[in-house]
PDB file of C-alpha atoms and ligand atoms in Angstrom:
ATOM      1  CA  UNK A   1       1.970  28.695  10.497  1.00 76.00           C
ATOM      2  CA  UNK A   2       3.430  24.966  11.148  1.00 88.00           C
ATOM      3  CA  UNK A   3       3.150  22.436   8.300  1.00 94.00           C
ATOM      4  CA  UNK A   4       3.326  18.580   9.396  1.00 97.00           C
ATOM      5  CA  UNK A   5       3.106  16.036   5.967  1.00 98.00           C
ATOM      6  CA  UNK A   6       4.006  12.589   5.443  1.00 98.00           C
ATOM      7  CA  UNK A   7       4.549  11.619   1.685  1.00 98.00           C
ATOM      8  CA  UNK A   8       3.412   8.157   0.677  1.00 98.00           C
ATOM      9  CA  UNK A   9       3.664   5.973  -2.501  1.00 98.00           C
ATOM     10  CA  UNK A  10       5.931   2.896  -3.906  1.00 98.00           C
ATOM     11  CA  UNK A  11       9.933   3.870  -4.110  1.00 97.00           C
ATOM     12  CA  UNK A  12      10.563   5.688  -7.100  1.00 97.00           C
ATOM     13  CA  UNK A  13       7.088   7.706  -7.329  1.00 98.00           C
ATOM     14  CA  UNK A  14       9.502  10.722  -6.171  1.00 97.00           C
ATOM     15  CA  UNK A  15       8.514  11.562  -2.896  1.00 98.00           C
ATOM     16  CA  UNK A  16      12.082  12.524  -2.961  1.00 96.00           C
ATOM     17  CA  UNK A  17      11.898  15.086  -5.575  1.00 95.00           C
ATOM     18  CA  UNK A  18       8.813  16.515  -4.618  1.00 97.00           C
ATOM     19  CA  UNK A  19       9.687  16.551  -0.805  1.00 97.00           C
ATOM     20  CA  UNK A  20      12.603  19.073  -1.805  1.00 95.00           C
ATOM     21  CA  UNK A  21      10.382  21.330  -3.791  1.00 96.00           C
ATOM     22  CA  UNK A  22       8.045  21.408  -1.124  1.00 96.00           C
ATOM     23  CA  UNK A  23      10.130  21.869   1.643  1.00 96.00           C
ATOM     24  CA  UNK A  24      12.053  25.057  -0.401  1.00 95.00           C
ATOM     25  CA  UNK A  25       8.182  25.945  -0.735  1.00 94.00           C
ATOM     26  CA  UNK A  26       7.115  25.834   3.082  1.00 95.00           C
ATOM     27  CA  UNK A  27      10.700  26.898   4.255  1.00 96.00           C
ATOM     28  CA  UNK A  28      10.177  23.616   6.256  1.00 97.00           C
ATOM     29  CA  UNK A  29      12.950  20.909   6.222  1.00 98.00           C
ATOM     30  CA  UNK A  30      12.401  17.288   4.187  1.00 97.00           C
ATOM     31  CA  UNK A  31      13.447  14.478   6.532  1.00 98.00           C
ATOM     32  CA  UNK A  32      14.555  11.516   4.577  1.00 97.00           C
ATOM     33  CA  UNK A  33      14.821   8.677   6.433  1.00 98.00           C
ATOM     34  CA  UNK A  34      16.377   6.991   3.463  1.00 96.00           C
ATOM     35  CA  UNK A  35      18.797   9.376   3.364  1.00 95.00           C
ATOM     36  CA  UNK A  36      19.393   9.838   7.212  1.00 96.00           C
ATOM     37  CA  UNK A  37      20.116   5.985   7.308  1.00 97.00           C
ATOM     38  CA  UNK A  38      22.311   6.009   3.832  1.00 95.00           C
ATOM     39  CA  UNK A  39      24.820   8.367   5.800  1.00 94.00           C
ATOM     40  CA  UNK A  40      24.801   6.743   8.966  1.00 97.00           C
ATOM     41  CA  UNK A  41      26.151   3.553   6.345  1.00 96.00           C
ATOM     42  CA  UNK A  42      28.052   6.143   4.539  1.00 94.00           C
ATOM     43  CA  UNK A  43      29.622   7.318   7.704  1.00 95.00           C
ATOM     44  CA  UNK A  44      30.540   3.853   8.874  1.00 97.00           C
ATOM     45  CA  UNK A  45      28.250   4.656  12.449  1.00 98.00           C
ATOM     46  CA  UNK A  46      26.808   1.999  14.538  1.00 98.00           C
ATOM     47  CA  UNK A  47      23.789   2.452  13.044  1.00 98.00           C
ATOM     48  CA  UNK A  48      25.268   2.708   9.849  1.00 98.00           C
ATOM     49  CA  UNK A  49      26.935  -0.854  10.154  1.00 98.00           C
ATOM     50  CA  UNK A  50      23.601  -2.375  11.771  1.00 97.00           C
ATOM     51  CA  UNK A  51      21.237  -1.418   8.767  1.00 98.00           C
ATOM     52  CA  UNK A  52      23.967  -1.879   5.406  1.00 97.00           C
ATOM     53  CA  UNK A  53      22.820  -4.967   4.884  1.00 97.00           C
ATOM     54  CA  UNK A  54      18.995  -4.097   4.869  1.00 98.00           C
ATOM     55  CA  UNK A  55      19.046  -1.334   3.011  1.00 97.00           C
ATOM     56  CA  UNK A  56      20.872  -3.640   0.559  1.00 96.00           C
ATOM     57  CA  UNK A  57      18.595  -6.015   0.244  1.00 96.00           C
ATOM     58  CA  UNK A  58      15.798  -3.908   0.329  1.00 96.00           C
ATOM     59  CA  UNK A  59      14.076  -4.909   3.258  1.00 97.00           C
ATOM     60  CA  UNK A  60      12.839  -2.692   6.251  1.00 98.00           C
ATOM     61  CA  UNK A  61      14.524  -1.300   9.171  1.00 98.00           C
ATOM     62  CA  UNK A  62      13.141  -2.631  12.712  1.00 98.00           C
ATOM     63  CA  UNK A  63      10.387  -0.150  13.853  1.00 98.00           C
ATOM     64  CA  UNK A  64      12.009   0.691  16.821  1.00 97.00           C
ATOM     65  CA  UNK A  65      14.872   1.913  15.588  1.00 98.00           C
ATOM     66  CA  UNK A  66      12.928   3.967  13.101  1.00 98.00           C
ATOM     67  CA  UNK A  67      11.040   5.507  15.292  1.00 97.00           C
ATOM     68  CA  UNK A  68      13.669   7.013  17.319  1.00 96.00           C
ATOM     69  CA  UNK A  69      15.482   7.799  14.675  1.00 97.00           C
ATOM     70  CA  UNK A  70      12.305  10.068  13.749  1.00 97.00           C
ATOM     71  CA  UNK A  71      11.407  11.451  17.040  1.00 97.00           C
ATOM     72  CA  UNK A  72      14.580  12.748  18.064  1.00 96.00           C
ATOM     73  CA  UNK A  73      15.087  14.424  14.172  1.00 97.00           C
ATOM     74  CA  UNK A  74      11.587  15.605  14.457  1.00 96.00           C
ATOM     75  CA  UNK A  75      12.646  17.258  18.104  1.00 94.00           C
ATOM     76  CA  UNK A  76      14.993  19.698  16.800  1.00 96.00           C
ATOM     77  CA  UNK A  77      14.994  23.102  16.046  1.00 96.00           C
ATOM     78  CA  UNK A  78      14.307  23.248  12.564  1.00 97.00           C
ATOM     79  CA  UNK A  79      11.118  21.730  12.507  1.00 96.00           C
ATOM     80  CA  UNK A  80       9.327  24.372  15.034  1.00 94.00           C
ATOM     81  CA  UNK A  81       7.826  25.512  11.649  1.00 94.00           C
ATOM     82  CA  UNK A  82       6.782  22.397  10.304  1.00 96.00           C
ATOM     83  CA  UNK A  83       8.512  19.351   8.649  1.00 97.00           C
ATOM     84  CA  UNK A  84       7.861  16.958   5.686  1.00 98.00           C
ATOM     85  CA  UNK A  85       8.194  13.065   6.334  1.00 98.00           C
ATOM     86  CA  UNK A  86       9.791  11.381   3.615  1.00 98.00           C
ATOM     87  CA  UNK A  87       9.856   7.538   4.024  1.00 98.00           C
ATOM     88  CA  UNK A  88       8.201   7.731   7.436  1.00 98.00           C
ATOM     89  CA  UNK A  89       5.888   5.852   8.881  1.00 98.00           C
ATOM     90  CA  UNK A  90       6.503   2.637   6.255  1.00 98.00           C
ATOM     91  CA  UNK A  91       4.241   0.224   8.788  1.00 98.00           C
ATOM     92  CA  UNK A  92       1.268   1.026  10.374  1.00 98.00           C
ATOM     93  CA  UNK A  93       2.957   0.459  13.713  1.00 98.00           C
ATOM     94  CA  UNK A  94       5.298   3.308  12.751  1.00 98.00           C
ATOM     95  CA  UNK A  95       1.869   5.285  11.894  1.00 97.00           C
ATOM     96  CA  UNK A  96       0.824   4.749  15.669  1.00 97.00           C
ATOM     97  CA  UNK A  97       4.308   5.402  17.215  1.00 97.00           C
ATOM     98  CA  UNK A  98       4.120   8.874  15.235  1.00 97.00           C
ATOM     99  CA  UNK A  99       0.796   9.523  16.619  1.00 95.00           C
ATOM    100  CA  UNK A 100       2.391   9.258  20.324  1.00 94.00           C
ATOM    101  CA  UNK A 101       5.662  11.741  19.289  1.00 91.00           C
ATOM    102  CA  UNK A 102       3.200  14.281  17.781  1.00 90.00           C
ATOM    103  CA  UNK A 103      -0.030  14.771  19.997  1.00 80.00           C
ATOM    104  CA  UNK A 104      -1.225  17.597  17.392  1.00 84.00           C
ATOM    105  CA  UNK A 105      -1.146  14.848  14.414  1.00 91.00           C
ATOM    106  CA  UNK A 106      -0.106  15.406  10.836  1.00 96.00           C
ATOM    107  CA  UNK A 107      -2.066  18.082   8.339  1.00 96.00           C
ATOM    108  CA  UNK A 108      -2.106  15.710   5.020  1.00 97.00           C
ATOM    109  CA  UNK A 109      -0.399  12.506   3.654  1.00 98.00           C
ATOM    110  CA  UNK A 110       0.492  13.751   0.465  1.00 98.00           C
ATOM    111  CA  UNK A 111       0.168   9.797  -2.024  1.00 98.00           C
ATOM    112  CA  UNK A 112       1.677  10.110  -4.776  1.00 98.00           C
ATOM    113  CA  UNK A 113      -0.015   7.307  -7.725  1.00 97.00           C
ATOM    114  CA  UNK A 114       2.378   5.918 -10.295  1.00 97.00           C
ATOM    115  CA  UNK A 115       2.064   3.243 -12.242  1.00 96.00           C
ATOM    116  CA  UNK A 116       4.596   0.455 -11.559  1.00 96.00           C
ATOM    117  CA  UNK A 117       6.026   0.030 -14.826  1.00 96.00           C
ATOM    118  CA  UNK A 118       6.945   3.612 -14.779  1.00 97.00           C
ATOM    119  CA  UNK A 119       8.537   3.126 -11.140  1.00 96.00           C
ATOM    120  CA  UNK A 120      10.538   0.469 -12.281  1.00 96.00           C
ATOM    121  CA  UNK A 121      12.004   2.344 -15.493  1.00 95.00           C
ATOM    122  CA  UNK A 122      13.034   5.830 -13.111  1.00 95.00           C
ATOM    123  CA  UNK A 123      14.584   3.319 -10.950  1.00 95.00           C
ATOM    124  CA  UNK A 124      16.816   1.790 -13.058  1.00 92.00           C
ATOM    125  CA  UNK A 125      17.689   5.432 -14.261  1.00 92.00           C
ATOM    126  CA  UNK A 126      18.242   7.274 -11.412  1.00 93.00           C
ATOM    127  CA  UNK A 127      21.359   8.600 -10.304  1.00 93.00           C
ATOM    128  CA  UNK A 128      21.571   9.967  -6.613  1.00 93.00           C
ATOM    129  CA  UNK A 129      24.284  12.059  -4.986  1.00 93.00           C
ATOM    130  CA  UNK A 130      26.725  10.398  -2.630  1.00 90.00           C
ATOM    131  CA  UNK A 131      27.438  14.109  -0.737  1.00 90.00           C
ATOM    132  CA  UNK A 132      23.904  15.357  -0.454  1.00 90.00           C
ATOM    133  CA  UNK A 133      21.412  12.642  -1.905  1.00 89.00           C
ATOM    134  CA  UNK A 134      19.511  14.926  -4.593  1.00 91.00           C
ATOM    135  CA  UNK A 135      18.372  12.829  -7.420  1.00 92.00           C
ATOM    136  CA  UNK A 136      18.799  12.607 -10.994  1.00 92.00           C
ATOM    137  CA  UNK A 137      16.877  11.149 -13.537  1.00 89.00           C
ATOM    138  CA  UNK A 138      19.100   9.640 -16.592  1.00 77.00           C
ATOM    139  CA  UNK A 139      21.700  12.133 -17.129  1.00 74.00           C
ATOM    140  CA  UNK A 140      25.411  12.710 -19.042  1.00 76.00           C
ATOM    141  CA  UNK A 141      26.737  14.748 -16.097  1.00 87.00           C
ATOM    142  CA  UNK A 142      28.838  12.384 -13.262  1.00 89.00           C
ATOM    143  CA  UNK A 143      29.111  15.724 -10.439  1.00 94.00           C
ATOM    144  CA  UNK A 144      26.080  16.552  -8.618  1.00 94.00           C
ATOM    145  CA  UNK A 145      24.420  19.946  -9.971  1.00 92.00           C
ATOM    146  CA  UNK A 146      23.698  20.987  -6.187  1.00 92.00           C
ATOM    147  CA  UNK A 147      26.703  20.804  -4.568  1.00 94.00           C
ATOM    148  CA  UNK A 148      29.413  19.188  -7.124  1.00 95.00           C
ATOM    149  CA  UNK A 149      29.615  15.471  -5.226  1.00 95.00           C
ATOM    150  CA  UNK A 150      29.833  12.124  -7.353  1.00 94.00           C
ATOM    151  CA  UNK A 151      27.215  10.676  -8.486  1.00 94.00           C
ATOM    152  CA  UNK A 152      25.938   6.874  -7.991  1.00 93.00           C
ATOM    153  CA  UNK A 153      23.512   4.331  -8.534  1.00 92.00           C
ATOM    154  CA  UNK A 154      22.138   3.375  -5.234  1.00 93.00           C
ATOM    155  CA  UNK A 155      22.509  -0.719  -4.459  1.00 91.00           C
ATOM    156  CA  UNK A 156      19.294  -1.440  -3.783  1.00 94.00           C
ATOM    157  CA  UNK A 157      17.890   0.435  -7.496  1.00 94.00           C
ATOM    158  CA  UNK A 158      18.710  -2.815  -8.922  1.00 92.00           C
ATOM    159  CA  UNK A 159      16.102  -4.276 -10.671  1.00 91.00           C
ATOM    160  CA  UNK A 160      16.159  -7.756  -8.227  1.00 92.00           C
ATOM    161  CA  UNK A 161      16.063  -5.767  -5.700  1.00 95.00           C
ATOM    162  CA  UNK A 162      13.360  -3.205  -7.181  1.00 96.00           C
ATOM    163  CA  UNK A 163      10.954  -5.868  -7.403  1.00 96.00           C
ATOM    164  CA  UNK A 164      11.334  -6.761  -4.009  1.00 97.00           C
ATOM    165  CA  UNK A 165      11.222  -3.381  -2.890  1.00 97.00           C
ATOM    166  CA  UNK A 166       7.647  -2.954  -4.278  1.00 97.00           C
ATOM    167  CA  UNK A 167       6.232  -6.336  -2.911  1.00 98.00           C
ATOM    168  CA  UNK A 168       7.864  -4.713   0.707  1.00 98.00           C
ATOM    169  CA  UNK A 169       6.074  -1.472  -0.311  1.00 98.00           C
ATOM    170  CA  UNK A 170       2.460  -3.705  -1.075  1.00 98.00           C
ATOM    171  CA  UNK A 171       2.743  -5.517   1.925  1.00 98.00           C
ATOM    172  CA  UNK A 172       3.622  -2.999   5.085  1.00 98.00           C
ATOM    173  CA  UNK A 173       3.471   0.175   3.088  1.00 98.00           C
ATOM    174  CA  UNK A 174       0.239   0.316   1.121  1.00 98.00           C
ATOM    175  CA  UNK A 175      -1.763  -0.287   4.009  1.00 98.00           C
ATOM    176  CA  UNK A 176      -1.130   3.270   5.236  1.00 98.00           C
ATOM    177  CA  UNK A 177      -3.026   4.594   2.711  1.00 98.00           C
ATOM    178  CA  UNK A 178      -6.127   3.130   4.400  1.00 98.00           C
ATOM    179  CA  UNK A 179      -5.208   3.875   8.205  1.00 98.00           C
ATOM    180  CA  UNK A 180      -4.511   7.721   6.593  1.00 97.00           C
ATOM    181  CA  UNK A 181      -8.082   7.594   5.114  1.00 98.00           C
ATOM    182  CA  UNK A 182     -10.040   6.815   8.009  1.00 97.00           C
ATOM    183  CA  UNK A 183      -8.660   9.709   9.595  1.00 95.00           C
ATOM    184  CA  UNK A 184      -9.451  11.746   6.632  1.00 96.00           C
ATOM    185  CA  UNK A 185      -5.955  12.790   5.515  1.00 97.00           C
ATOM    186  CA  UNK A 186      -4.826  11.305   2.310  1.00 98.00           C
ATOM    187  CA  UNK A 187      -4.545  13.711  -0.481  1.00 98.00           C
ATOM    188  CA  UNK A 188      -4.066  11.369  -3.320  1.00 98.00           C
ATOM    189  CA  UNK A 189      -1.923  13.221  -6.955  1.00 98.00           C
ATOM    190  CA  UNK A 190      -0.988  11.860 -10.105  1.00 98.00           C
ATOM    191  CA  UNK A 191       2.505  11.416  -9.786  1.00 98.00           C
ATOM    192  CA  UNK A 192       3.426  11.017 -13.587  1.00 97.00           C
ATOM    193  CA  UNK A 193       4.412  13.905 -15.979  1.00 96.00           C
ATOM    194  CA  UNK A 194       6.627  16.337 -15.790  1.00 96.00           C
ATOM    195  CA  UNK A 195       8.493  17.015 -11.878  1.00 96.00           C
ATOM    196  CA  UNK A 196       7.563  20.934 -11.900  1.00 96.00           C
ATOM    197  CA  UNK A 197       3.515  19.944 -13.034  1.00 98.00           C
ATOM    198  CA  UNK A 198       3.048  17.442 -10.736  1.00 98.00           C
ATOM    199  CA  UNK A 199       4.755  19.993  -8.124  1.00 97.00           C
ATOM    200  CA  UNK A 200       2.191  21.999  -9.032  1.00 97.00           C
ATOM    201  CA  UNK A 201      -0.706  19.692  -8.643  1.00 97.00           C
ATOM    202  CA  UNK A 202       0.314  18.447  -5.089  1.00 97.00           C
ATOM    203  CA  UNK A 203       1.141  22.458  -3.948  1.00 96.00           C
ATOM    204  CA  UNK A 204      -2.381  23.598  -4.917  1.00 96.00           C
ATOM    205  CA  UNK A 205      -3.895  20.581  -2.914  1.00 96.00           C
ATOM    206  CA  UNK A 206      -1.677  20.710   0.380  1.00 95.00           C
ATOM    207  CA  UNK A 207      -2.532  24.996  -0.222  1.00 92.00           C
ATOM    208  CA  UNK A 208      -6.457  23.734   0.232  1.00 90.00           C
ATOM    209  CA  UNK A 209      -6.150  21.668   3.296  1.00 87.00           C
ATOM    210  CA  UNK A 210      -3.418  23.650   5.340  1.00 84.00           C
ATOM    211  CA  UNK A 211      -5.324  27.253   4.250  1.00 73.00           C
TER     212      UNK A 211
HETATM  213  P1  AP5 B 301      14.023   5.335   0.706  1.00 51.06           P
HETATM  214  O1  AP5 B 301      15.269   6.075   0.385  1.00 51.06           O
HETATM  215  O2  AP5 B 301      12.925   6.003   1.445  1.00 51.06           O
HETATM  216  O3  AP5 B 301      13.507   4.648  -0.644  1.00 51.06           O
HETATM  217  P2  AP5 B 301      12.034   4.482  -1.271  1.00 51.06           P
HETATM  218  O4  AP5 B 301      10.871   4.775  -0.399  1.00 51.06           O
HETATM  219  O5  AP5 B 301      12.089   3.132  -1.863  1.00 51.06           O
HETATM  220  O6  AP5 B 301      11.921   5.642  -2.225  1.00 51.06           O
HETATM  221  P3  AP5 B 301      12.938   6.059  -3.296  1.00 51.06           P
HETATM  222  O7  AP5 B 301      13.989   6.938  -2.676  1.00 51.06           O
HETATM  223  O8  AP5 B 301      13.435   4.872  -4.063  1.00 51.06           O
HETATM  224  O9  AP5 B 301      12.029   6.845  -4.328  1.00 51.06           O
HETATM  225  P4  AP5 B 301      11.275   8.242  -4.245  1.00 51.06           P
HETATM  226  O10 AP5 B 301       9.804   8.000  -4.154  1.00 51.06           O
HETATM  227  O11 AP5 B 301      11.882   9.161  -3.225  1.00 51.06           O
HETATM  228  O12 AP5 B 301      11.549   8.771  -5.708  1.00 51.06           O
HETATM  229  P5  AP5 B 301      12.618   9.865  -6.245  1.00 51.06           P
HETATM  230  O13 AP5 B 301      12.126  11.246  -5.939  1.00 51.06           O
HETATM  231  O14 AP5 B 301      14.003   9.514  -5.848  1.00 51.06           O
HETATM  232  O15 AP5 B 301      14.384   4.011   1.599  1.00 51.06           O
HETATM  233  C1  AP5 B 301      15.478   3.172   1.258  1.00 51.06           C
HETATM  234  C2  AP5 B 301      15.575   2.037   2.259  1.00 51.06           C
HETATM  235  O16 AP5 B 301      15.765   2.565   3.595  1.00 51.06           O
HETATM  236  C3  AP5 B 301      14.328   1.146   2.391  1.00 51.06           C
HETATM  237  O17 AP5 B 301      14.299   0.140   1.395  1.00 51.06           O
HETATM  238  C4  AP5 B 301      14.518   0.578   3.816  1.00 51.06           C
HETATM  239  O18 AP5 B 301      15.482  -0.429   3.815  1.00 51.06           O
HETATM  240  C5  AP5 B 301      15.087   1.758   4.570  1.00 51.06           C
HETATM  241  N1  AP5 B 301      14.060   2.604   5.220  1.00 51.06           N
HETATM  242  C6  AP5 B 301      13.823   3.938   4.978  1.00 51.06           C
HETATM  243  N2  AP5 B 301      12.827   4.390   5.749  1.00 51.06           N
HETATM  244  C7  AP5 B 301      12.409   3.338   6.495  1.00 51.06           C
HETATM  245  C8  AP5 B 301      11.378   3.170   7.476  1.00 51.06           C
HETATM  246  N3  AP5 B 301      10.585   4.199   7.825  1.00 51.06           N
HETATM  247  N4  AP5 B 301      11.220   1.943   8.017  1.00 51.06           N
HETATM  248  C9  AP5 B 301      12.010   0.911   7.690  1.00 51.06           C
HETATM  249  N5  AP5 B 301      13.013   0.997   6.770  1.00 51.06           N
HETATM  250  C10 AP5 B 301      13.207   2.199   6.172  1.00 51.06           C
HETATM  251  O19 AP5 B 301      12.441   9.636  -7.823  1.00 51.06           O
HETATM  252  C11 AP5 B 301      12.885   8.448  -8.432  1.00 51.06           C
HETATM  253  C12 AP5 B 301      13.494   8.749  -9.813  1.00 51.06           C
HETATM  254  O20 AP5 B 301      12.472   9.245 -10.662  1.00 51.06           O
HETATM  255  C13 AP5 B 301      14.593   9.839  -9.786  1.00 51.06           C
HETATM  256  O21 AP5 B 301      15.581   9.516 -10.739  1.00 51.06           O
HETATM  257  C14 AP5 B 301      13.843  11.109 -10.184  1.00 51.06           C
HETATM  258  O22 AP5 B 301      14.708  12.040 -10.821  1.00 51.06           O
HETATM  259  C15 AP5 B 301      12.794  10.552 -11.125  1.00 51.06           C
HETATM  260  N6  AP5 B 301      11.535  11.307 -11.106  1.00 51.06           N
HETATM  261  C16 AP5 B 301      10.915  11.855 -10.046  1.00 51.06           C
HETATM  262  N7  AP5 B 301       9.758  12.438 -10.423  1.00 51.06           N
HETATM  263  C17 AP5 B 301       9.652  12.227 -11.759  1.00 51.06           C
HETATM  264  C18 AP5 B 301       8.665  12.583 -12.738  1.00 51.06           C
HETATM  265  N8  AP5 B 301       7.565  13.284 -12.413  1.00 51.06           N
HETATM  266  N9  AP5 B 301       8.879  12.181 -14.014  1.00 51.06           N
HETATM  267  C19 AP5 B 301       9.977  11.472 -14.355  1.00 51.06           C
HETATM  268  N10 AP5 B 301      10.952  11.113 -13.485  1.00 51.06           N
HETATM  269  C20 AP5 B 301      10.780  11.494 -12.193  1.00 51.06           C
END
């Protein structure tokens, strides 16, 4: 069984946190691209020096870069079984170049709803690993409970930059949620409450359509 999904909604509704669960769920790996292009930066790559200053600012990486970026992660091995696309496609022309790389299409956009006061406040909380990127909501620990690395609030989580981050998200993002629907694949959750219920929400739905 293969298992394709794209998770959609505004930063901080934790497609992040629920792209890990479900990818330990499936056995299927959660591509990041936020992460992918906070290492290239971290790593000091071409790439990495080419997008520091967007990511800063909170604006969007060029499509084309995006997209091959995506196609060649989504070419590899580990994702014969299935993948889950977190932060990809942001634009609708993303959305079509993803069509072209995968002929048999997605199974579900999981959207996760939350509201954005909510958004804002696990923003300004979080704390996310500088090693391997897992997340943390406010907490007294500074080492990462996964794999021990330092733990740091990300440039763009502040709250400037938050806000702009969302009006990005309304403009390019949102739309996707309508392109998705017309082809009948948005599976829309209630993203608030507690991580393991609404993990349990958005599991029972993607169980329905991928059964
Ligand atoms: P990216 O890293 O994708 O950021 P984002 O989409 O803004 O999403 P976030 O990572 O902020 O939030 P999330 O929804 O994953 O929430 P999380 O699980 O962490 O992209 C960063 C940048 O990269 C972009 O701005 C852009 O510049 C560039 N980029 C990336 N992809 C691109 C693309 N395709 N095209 C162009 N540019 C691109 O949760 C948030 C917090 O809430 C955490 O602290 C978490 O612990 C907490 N939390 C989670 N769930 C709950 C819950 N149920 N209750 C309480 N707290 C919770």
């Amino acid at each position: 069984m293969s298992v394709k999904l794209i998770l959609l909604g505004p930063p901080g509704s934790g497609k992040g946190t629920q792209g890990a669960l479900l990818g330990k769920f499936y056995g299927i790996p959660e591509i990041s691209t936020g992460d992918m292009l906070r290492q290239a930066v971290a790593e000091g790559s071409e790439l990495g020096k080419r997008v520091q200053g967007i990511l800063t600012k909170g604006q969007l990486v060029p499509d084309d870069v995006m997209v091959s970026l995506v196609e060649e992660r989504v070419s590899r091995e580990d994702c014969a079984q299935g993948f889950i696309l977190d932060g990809f496609p942001r634009t609708v022309d993303q959305a079509r170049a993803l069509e072209r790389v995968l002929p048999g299409g997605i199974d579900a956009v999981v959207y996760l709803r939350v509201p954005r006061e909510e958004v804002i406040a696990r923003l300004a909380g979080r704390l996310t690993c500088r090693r391997c990127g897992a997340v943390y909501a406010k907490t007294d620990s500074s080492l990462c409970q996964v794999c021990g690395g330092d733990l740091y609030q990300r440039d763009d989580d502040l709250r400037s930059t938050v806000e702009h981050r969302l009006r990005v998200y309304e403009e390019h993002t949102a739309p996707l949620v309508g392109y998705y629907r017309t082809l009948d694949k948005v599976r829309e959750f209630d993203g608030s409450g507690p991580v393991e219920e609404v993990a349990r929400r958005v599991e029972a739905g993607i169980a329905r359509v991928i059964a």
